[in-house]
Short mmCIF file of C-alpha atoms and ligand atoms in Angstrom, two decimals:
data_model
loop_
_atom_site.label_atom_id
_atom_site.label_comp_id
_atom_site.label_asym_id
_atom_site.label_seq_id
_atom_site.Cartn_x
_atom_site.Cartn_y
_atom_site.Cartn_z
CA MET A 1 -7.75 5.32 2.18
CA ARG A 2 -5.96 3.57 -0.73
CA ALA A 3 -2.79 1.80 -0.46
CA ILE A 4 -0.99 0.02 -3.25
CA ILE A 5 1.59 -2.63 -2.59
CA ILE A 6 4.26 -3.36 -4.97
CA GLY A 7 6.42 -6.28 -4.24
CA ILE A 8 9.91 -6.35 -6.02
CA GLY A 9 12.11 -9.43 -6.15
CA GLN A 10 11.55 -12.76 -4.54
CA CYS A 11 10.94 -11.57 -0.74
CA GLY A 12 8.90 -8.58 -1.95
CA THR A 13 6.66 -10.40 -4.08
CA LYS A 14 5.95 -13.15 -1.78
CA ILE A 15 4.93 -10.62 1.01
CA ALA A 16 2.82 -8.51 -1.80
CA ASP A 17 1.39 -12.05 -2.35
CA ILE A 18 -0.13 -12.46 0.97
CA PHE A 19 -1.37 -8.65 0.93
CA SER A 20 -3.26 -9.82 -2.52
CA LEU A 21 -5.09 -12.81 -0.39
CA VAL A 22 -6.29 -10.02 2.27
CA ASP A 23 -7.75 -8.12 -0.68
CA PHE A 24 -4.97 -5.41 -0.99
CA GLU A 25 -4.27 -4.07 -4.80
CA ALA A 26 -0.77 -5.47 -5.41
CA LEU A 27 1.64 -5.81 -8.08
CA ALA A 28 4.64 -8.25 -8.24
CA ILE A 29 7.89 -7.37 -10.01
CA ASN A 30 10.53 -9.78 -10.57
CA THR A 31 13.52 -10.58 -12.62
CA SER A 32 12.85 -14.33 -12.02
CA LYS A 33 10.32 -15.84 -14.22
CA GLY A 34 9.94 -19.03 -12.22
CA ASP A 35 9.59 -16.83 -8.90
CA LEU A 36 6.75 -14.97 -10.40
CA GLU A 37 5.04 -18.02 -11.28
CA TYR A 38 5.14 -19.48 -8.01
CA LEU A 39 3.06 -16.66 -6.60
CA LYS A 40 -0.64 -18.05 -5.41
CA HIS A 41 -2.86 -14.77 -5.48
CA ILE A 42 -1.58 -11.87 -7.33
CA PRO A 43 -3.85 -12.27 -10.56
CA GLN A 44 -1.46 -12.99 -13.86
CA ASP A 45 -1.94 -9.42 -15.42
CA ARG A 46 -0.14 -8.07 -12.03
CA ARG A 47 2.96 -9.80 -12.57
CA VAL A 48 5.73 -8.05 -14.22
CA LEU A 49 8.99 -9.53 -15.66
CA ILE A 50 11.81 -6.86 -15.85
CA GLY A 51 15.13 -7.30 -17.12
CA GLU A 52 14.44 -10.09 -19.56
CA SER A 53 16.79 -8.73 -22.22
CA ILE A 54 19.70 -8.60 -19.45
CA VAL A 55 19.07 -11.95 -17.84
CA GLY A 56 16.69 -13.80 -19.82
CA GLY A 57 13.88 -14.40 -16.90
CA LYS A 58 16.69 -16.27 -14.70
CA GLY A 59 16.87 -13.72 -11.88
CA VAL A 60 19.62 -11.50 -10.69
CA ASN A 61 21.49 -14.11 -8.47
CA ALA A 62 21.58 -11.28 -5.56
CA ASN A 63 23.31 -8.93 -7.58
CA PRO A 64 21.92 -5.47 -6.96
CA VAL A 65 23.73 -3.73 -9.70
CA LEU A 66 21.64 -6.07 -12.36
CA GLY A 67 18.54 -5.61 -10.40
CA ARG A 68 19.08 -1.80 -10.65
CA GLU A 69 19.51 -2.11 -14.80
CA ALA A 70 16.60 -4.43 -14.93
CA MET A 71 14.22 -1.76 -13.24
CA LYS A 72 15.99 1.19 -15.18
CA ARG A 73 15.49 -0.78 -18.62
CA ASP A 74 11.93 -1.77 -17.79
CA LEU A 75 10.64 1.27 -16.12
CA PRO A 76 8.41 2.75 -18.74
CA MET A 77 6.71 -0.71 -19.07
CA VAL A 78 6.45 -1.01 -15.03
CA MET A 79 5.12 2.56 -14.76
CA ARG A 80 2.51 1.90 -17.51
CA LYS A 81 1.27 -1.12 -15.73
CA ILE A 82 1.13 1.07 -12.38
CA ARG A 83 -0.72 3.80 -14.18
CA SER A 84 -3.28 1.38 -15.32
CA LEU A 85 -3.62 -0.07 -11.82
CA VAL A 86 -3.87 3.29 -10.42
CA GLY A 87 -6.48 4.65 -12.70
CA TYR A 88 -8.19 7.98 -11.94
CA GLU A 89 -8.29 7.62 -7.89
CA ASP A 90 -5.88 9.19 -5.87
CA VAL A 91 -3.41 6.93 -4.19
CA ASP A 92 -2.61 7.57 -0.42
CA ILE A 93 0.40 5.38 0.04
CA PHE A 94 2.64 3.23 -2.09
CA PHE A 95 4.09 0.36 0.00
CA LEU A 96 7.16 -1.03 -2.03
CA THR A 97 8.05 -4.43 -0.26
CA PHE A 98 11.21 -6.14 -0.93
CA GLY A 99 14.33 -7.98 1.02
CA PHE A 100 17.30 -5.55 1.65
CA GLY A 101 20.00 -8.17 1.14
CA GLY A 102 19.11 -9.56 -2.47
CA GLY A 103 19.69 -8.08 -5.98
CA THR A 104 16.33 -7.48 -8.03
CA GLY A 105 14.53 -5.79 -4.66
CA ALA A 106 17.84 -4.08 -3.04
CA GLY A 107 18.58 -2.56 -6.61
CA GLY A 108 15.39 -2.20 -8.30
CA THR A 109 13.37 -0.67 -5.26
CA PRO A 110 15.07 2.86 -5.08
CA VAL A 111 14.90 3.29 -8.73
CA LEU A 112 11.11 2.44 -8.61
CA ALA A 113 10.70 4.77 -5.39
CA GLU A 114 12.07 7.59 -7.34
CA ALA A 115 9.84 7.18 -10.28
CA LEU A 116 6.67 6.85 -8.15
CA LYS A 117 7.86 10.08 -6.18
CA GLU A 118 8.18 11.93 -9.36
CA GLU A 119 4.93 10.81 -11.30
CA TYR A 120 2.69 11.05 -7.81
CA PRO A 121 4.07 13.65 -5.73
CA ASP A 122 0.93 13.65 -3.76
CA SER A 123 1.15 10.11 -2.61
CA LEU A 124 3.53 8.89 0.00
CA VAL A 125 6.04 6.25 -1.17
CA VAL A 126 6.98 3.95 1.84
CA ALA A 127 9.72 1.10 1.61
CA ILE A 128 9.01 -2.12 4.00
CA GLY A 129 11.94 -4.13 3.70
CA ALA A 130 13.42 -7.44 5.61
CA LEU A 131 17.12 -6.86 7.04
CA PRO A 132 19.24 -9.98 6.08
CA LEU A 133 19.88 -12.82 8.66
CA LYS A 134 23.36 -12.49 9.95
CA GLU A 135 24.21 -15.75 8.80
CA GLU A 136 23.76 -15.02 5.32
CA GLY A 137 27.11 -13.66 5.21
CA ILE A 138 28.45 -10.41 4.03
CA ARG A 139 27.13 -9.82 0.62
CA PRO A 140 23.66 -9.26 1.77
CA THR A 141 25.15 -7.12 4.35
CA ILE A 142 26.81 -4.66 1.82
CA ASN A 143 23.31 -4.91 -0.38
CA ALA A 144 21.26 -3.61 2.92
CA ALA A 145 23.61 -0.82 3.75
CA ILE A 146 24.00 0.58 0.17
CA THR A 147 20.16 0.26 -0.35
CA ILE A 148 19.33 1.89 3.10
CA ASP A 149 21.61 4.87 2.22
CA LYS A 150 19.86 5.34 -1.16
CA LEU A 151 16.30 4.90 0.04
CA SER A 152 16.47 7.13 2.63
CA LYS A 153 17.25 9.98 0.30
CA ILE A 154 14.08 9.15 -1.55
CA VAL A 155 11.29 7.66 0.23
CA ASP A 156 9.01 9.23 3.01
CA SER A 157 9.66 6.17 5.55
CA ILE A 158 11.52 3.06 5.55
CA ILE A 159 9.65 0.45 7.69
CA ALA A 160 12.43 -2.15 8.23
CA ILE A 161 11.80 -5.53 9.84
CA ASP A 162 14.75 -7.40 11.11
CA ASN A 163 14.69 -10.97 10.28
CA ASN A 164 17.21 -11.67 12.94
CA LYS A 165 14.68 -10.56 15.47
CA LEU A 166 11.61 -12.45 14.27
CA LYS A 167 13.36 -15.64 13.38
CA GLU A 168 13.11 -18.21 16.00
CA SER A 169 16.06 -19.99 17.07
CA GLY A 170 16.18 -23.62 15.51
CA GLU A 171 13.51 -22.64 13.11
CA ASP A 172 13.98 -23.67 9.27
CA ILE A 173 14.57 -20.45 7.51
CA SER A 174 12.04 -20.87 4.82
CA GLN A 175 9.27 -21.49 7.48
CA ALA A 176 10.64 -18.65 9.39
CA TYR A 177 10.42 -16.11 6.13
CA GLU A 178 6.70 -17.58 5.67
CA ARG A 179 5.75 -16.80 9.26
CA ILE A 180 7.42 -13.41 9.17
CA ASN A 181 5.89 -12.35 5.93
CA TYR A 182 2.47 -13.20 7.33
CA ALA A 183 3.25 -11.31 10.49
CA ILE A 184 4.29 -8.21 8.54
CA VAL A 185 0.86 -8.36 6.53
CA GLU A 186 -1.17 -8.82 9.75
CA ARG A 187 0.50 -5.95 11.44
CA ILE A 188 0.17 -3.67 8.42
CA ALA A 189 -3.15 -4.75 7.24
CA SER A 190 -4.84 -4.54 10.60
CA LEU A 191 -3.46 -1.07 11.03
CA LEU A 192 -4.93 0.16 7.55
CA ALA A 193 -8.32 -1.72 8.20
CA LEU A 194 -8.34 0.47 11.29
CA ILE A 195 -7.88 3.59 9.30
CA ASP A 196 -11.25 5.95 8.85
CA VAL A 197 -13.35 3.49 10.63
CA PRO A 198 -16.29 5.80 11.85
CA GLY A 199 -16.11 6.34 15.66
CA GLU A 200 -15.23 8.58 18.04
CA GLN A 201 -11.40 8.07 18.76
CA THR A 202 -10.29 6.67 15.91
CA LEU A 203 -7.26 7.15 13.55
CA ASP A 204 -7.77 8.59 10.04
CA ALA A 205 -5.92 8.65 6.88
CA SER A 206 -4.12 12.24 7.56
CA ASP A 207 -2.85 10.82 10.93
CA LEU A 208 -1.17 7.82 9.27
CA LYS A 209 0.21 9.75 6.44
CA PHE A 210 1.63 12.22 9.02
CA VAL A 211 3.26 9.75 10.89
CA LEU A 212 4.93 8.10 7.64
CA ARG A 213 5.81 11.36 6.26
CA ALA A 214 9.38 11.38 7.88
CA MET A 215 12.03 12.33 5.91
CA GLY A 216 13.29 9.12 4.70
CA SER A 217 13.96 7.93 8.42
CA PHE A 218 13.06 4.45 9.75
CA ALA A 219 9.89 3.31 10.85
CA THR A 220 8.94 -0.12 12.36
CA VAL A 221 5.76 -2.01 13.67
CA GLY A 222 4.95 -3.36 17.16
CA TYR A 223 2.25 -5.35 18.61
CA ALA A 224 1.19 -6.97 21.96
CA LYS A 225 -1.93 -9.03 22.22
CA ALA A 226 -3.65 -10.91 25.37
CA ASP A 227 -6.70 -12.41 26.26
CA ALA A 228 -9.08 -9.69 27.52
CA SER A 229 -9.61 -11.97 30.70
CA LYS A 230 -6.20 -12.13 31.73
CA VAL A 231 -5.06 -8.46 31.17
CA LYS A 232 -3.85 -7.66 34.79
CA SER A 233 -2.55 -3.95 33.30
CA LEU A 234 -3.73 -2.66 30.17
CA SER A 235 -1.20 0.18 30.47
CA ARG A 236 1.57 -2.29 30.57
CA LEU A 237 0.27 -4.13 27.69
CA ILE A 238 0.35 -1.08 25.51
CA VAL A 239 3.88 0.14 26.75
CA ARG A 240 4.98 -3.69 25.64
CA SER A 241 4.18 -2.94 22.15
CA PHE A 242 6.46 -0.02 22.09
CA GLU A 243 9.19 -1.99 23.77
CA ASN A 244 11.81 -3.96 22.26
CA GLU A 245 10.09 -7.08 22.79
CA GLY A 246 7.19 -6.22 20.62
CA LEU A 247 8.82 -4.14 17.86
CA TYR A 248 9.87 -5.78 14.46
CA LEU A 249 13.45 -3.66 14.56
CA ASP A 250 15.99 -3.01 17.62
CA VAL A 251 15.60 0.52 18.00
CA ASN A 252 15.86 3.39 20.52
CA ILE A 253 12.29 4.14 20.93
CA GLU A 254 13.63 7.69 22.65
CA SER A 255 14.89 8.68 19.40
CA ALA A 256 11.62 8.50 17.72
CA LEU A 257 9.36 11.39 16.39
CA TYR A 258 5.99 10.09 16.15
CA GLY A 259 3.96 7.01 17.25
CA LEU A 260 0.63 5.85 16.25
CA VAL A 261 -1.44 3.26 18.30
CA ALA A 262 -4.62 1.36 17.46
CA ILE A 263 -6.20 -0.47 20.61
CA HIS A 264 -8.84 -3.17 19.63
CA GLY A 265 -10.74 -4.93 22.52
CA PRO A 266 -14.08 -5.63 24.22
CA PRO A 267 -15.52 -2.29 25.42
CA GLU A 268 -15.27 -3.37 29.42
CA ALA A 269 -11.23 -4.14 28.57
CA LEU A 270 -10.62 -0.96 27.37
CA LYS A 271 -10.16 1.13 30.29
CA ALA A 272 -9.84 4.66 29.19
CA ASN A 273 -7.39 5.78 32.66
CA GLU A 274 -5.25 3.00 31.95
CA ILE A 275 -4.86 3.82 28.11
CA PHE A 276 -4.17 7.40 28.97
CA GLU A 277 -1.68 6.48 31.68
CA ALA A 278 0.16 4.50 29.19
CA LEU A 279 0.06 7.02 26.10
CA ASN A 280 0.87 9.81 28.24
CA GLU A 281 4.33 7.78 29.35
CA LEU A 282 5.23 7.09 26.07
CA THR A 283 4.58 10.22 24.40
CA GLU A 284 7.06 11.63 27.05
CA ARG A 285 9.43 8.84 26.20
CA ILE A 286 9.51 9.41 22.30
CA ARG A 287 11.74 12.68 21.11
CA GLY A 288 8.82 14.03 18.86
CA LYS A 289 6.08 13.81 21.86
CA GLN A 290 3.48 12.89 19.26
CA ILE A 291 1.36 9.70 19.52
CA PHE A 292 -1.67 9.18 17.33
CA ARG A 293 -4.02 7.12 18.93
CA GLY A 294 -7.47 5.08 18.12
CA PHE A 295 -9.67 2.93 20.01
CA TYR A 296 -11.90 0.17 18.76
CA PRO A 297 -13.98 -1.27 21.25
CA ASP A 298 -15.73 -4.14 19.75
CA PRO A 299 -18.11 -6.47 21.60
CA ARG A 300 -17.58 -9.53 19.69
CA GLU A 301 -13.69 -9.39 20.78
CA ARG A 302 -12.06 -11.78 23.31
CA GLU A 303 -8.94 -10.31 23.02
CA VAL A 304 -7.36 -7.21 23.65
CA GLU A 305 -4.90 -6.32 20.71
CA VAL A 306 -2.50 -3.05 20.36
CA VAL A 307 -0.64 -2.49 16.92
CA THR A 308 1.70 0.28 17.01
CA LEU A 309 3.73 2.14 14.43
CA LEU A 310 6.96 4.09 15.48
CA SER A 311 8.27 6.59 12.94
CA GLY A 312 11.19 9.05 12.58
CA ILE A 313 13.42 6.68 14.20
CA TYR A 314 17.09 7.74 13.97
CA GLU A 315 18.73 5.20 16.26
CA SER A 316 18.56 1.56 15.46
CA LYS A 317 21.00 -1.12 16.43
CA SER A 318 19.51 -3.40 13.89
CA ILE A 319 20.56 -0.94 11.01
CA GLU A 320 23.72 0.21 13.00
CA ASP A 321 25.01 -3.10 12.84
CA ILE A 322 24.62 -3.59 9.22
CA VAL A 323 26.02 -0.44 8.19
CA VAL A 324 29.00 -0.76 10.63
CA THR A 325 29.85 -4.08 9.22
CA ALA A 326 29.34 -3.03 5.42
CA LYS A 327 31.61 0.05 6.04
CA ARG A 328 34.38 -1.97 7.92
CA TYR A 329 34.38 -4.51 5.16
CA ALA A 330 34.58 -1.99 2.39
CA GLN A 331 37.42 -0.33 3.95
CA GLU A 332 39.10 -3.63 4.51
CA PHE A 333 38.50 -4.73 0.96
CA MET A 334 39.67 -1.23 -0.62
CA LYS A 335 42.68 -1.43 1.76
CA ALA A 336 43.50 -5.05 0.57
CA LYS A 337 42.74 -3.95 -3.18
CA GLU A 338 45.31 -1.15 -2.84
CA GLU A 339 47.99 -2.96 -0.76
CA GLY A 340 47.64 -5.86 -3.54
CA GLU A 341 48.06 -3.14 -6.32
CA ILE A 342 51.26 -1.58 -4.94
CA LYS A 343 52.44 -5.25 -4.53
CA LYS A 344 51.94 -5.93 -7.86
CA ARG A 345 53.42 -2.80 -9.03
CA GLN A 346 56.42 -3.44 -6.96
CA LEU A 347 57.07 -6.85 -8.36
CA LEU A 348 56.71 -6.01 -11.93
CA SER A 349 58.53 -3.10 -11.79
CA GLY A 350 62.02 -3.11 -13.52
CA LEU A 351 60.82 -5.59 -16.23
CA PRO A 352 62.39 -4.80 -19.40
CA ASP A 353 60.25 -4.75 -22.87
CA PHE A 354 60.29 -7.16 -25.40
CA ASP A 355 62.20 -5.03 -27.76
CA ASP A 356 65.10 -4.82 -24.91
CA ILE A 357 65.75 -8.56 -24.85
CA TYR A 358 64.83 -9.23 -28.68
CA PRO A 359 66.54 -6.35 -30.27
P1 GDP B 401 15.85 -10.65 -4.77
O1 GDP B 401 14.83 -11.52 -5.35
O2 GDP B 401 17.30 -10.75 -5.58
O3 GDP B 401 15.47 -9.22 -4.70
O4 GDP B 401 16.34 -11.28 -3.57
P2 GDP B 401 15.53 -12.18 -2.46
O5 GDP B 401 14.15 -11.48 -2.33
O6 GDP B 401 15.29 -13.66 -2.16
O7 GDP B 401 16.40 -12.08 -0.89
C1 GDP B 401 16.62 -10.81 -0.46
C2 GDP B 401 17.12 -10.99 0.83
O8 GDP B 401 15.67 -11.02 1.94
C3 GDP B 401 17.51 -12.19 1.85
O9 GDP B 401 18.88 -11.88 1.70
C4 GDP B 401 16.76 -12.48 3.01
O10 GDP B 401 17.31 -12.05 4.08
C5 GDP B 401 15.36 -11.82 2.78
N1 GDP B 401 14.56 -12.79 2.37
C6 GDP B 401 14.34 -13.69 1.38
N2 GDP B 401 13.04 -14.24 1.19
C7 GDP B 401 12.31 -13.80 2.38
C8 GDP B 401 10.97 -13.85 2.66
O11 GDP B 401 10.41 -14.53 2.26
N3 GDP B 401 10.51 -13.12 4.05
C9 GDP B 401 11.62 -12.51 4.50
N4 GDP B 401 11.17 -11.99 5.65
N5 GDP B 401 12.84 -12.40 4.21
C10 GDP B 401 13.15 -12.76 3.05
#
């Protein structure tokens, strides 16, 4: 299975850079020359500076309107770069990584997603975006809400990662981001590494593509791990990866259409009856009643690891909080603007013209 990772903006390119470290084909796109230079693993010829004619390589300062313009203006150059990376082999999935709350990623990702969908109609385009922290204030929340709306009409799935959920209290923000970025890449990379591995009950590319082809709804990843000698109940561990403590987004799992689960561990720990007990329970719980599964017994392993992908999610508290806050703010803002306008007109009405005073 072939996946290409395209990072957009600072958050997105940092995540793509880690994908590059673990040998994925990755491209970095940004309006900030400095941020592109700061990357460590993506080769120089796969770093694309956009919007130079607008912001001179200095970034868009969290303004998604500029981010969108930068991507639109340099789209022919970006697509040429992507074409040369793709070559003549098919791409199963383009993953676009970005931060929902900024400018380059929030503004540019929907533009690029649309162009990719048009040029590569047989490939999936999946957005992987980090949701802003509550303490960042209102602007990132608005950027996120508008970008969610735009992307949901274009991409196949939006894998949303809630920074609020993953940041530990008291943790320094840049350290938290770094840790979260590694966690995102590890989860997605370990899932992709298990696709098309030969074996009896394994996952193949068509399973993953089926699960991610979900009409622009939300998806998220989950994870649970334990020392094989300490696992009292494997079915409990599996269920945990689907519950809110294991997922990277607050969701109502009952609202999901599809699930995909990969279970990896020493053969004696992967007890079939416990696996089926958990998967039957979970299949019943989700609305779409379909969970694809892969078992990967590995005698070298000491830990049992469960990686989950839940998709076709229509109810998420993380997303609702953002959209409701942004809407409320927008309504209040428009109301304040209108009232201000009325007050201004009232105050200024009745004033004569210059000609009336100075005949
Ligand atoms: P852009 O360069 O204009 O697209 O903006 P950024 O990517 O810097 O920031 C966008 C948003 O992403 C911020 O509001 C943060 O919530 C989030 N963010 C920034 N950097 C990181 C990061 O490295 N990891 C994660 N998980 N989130 C980040």
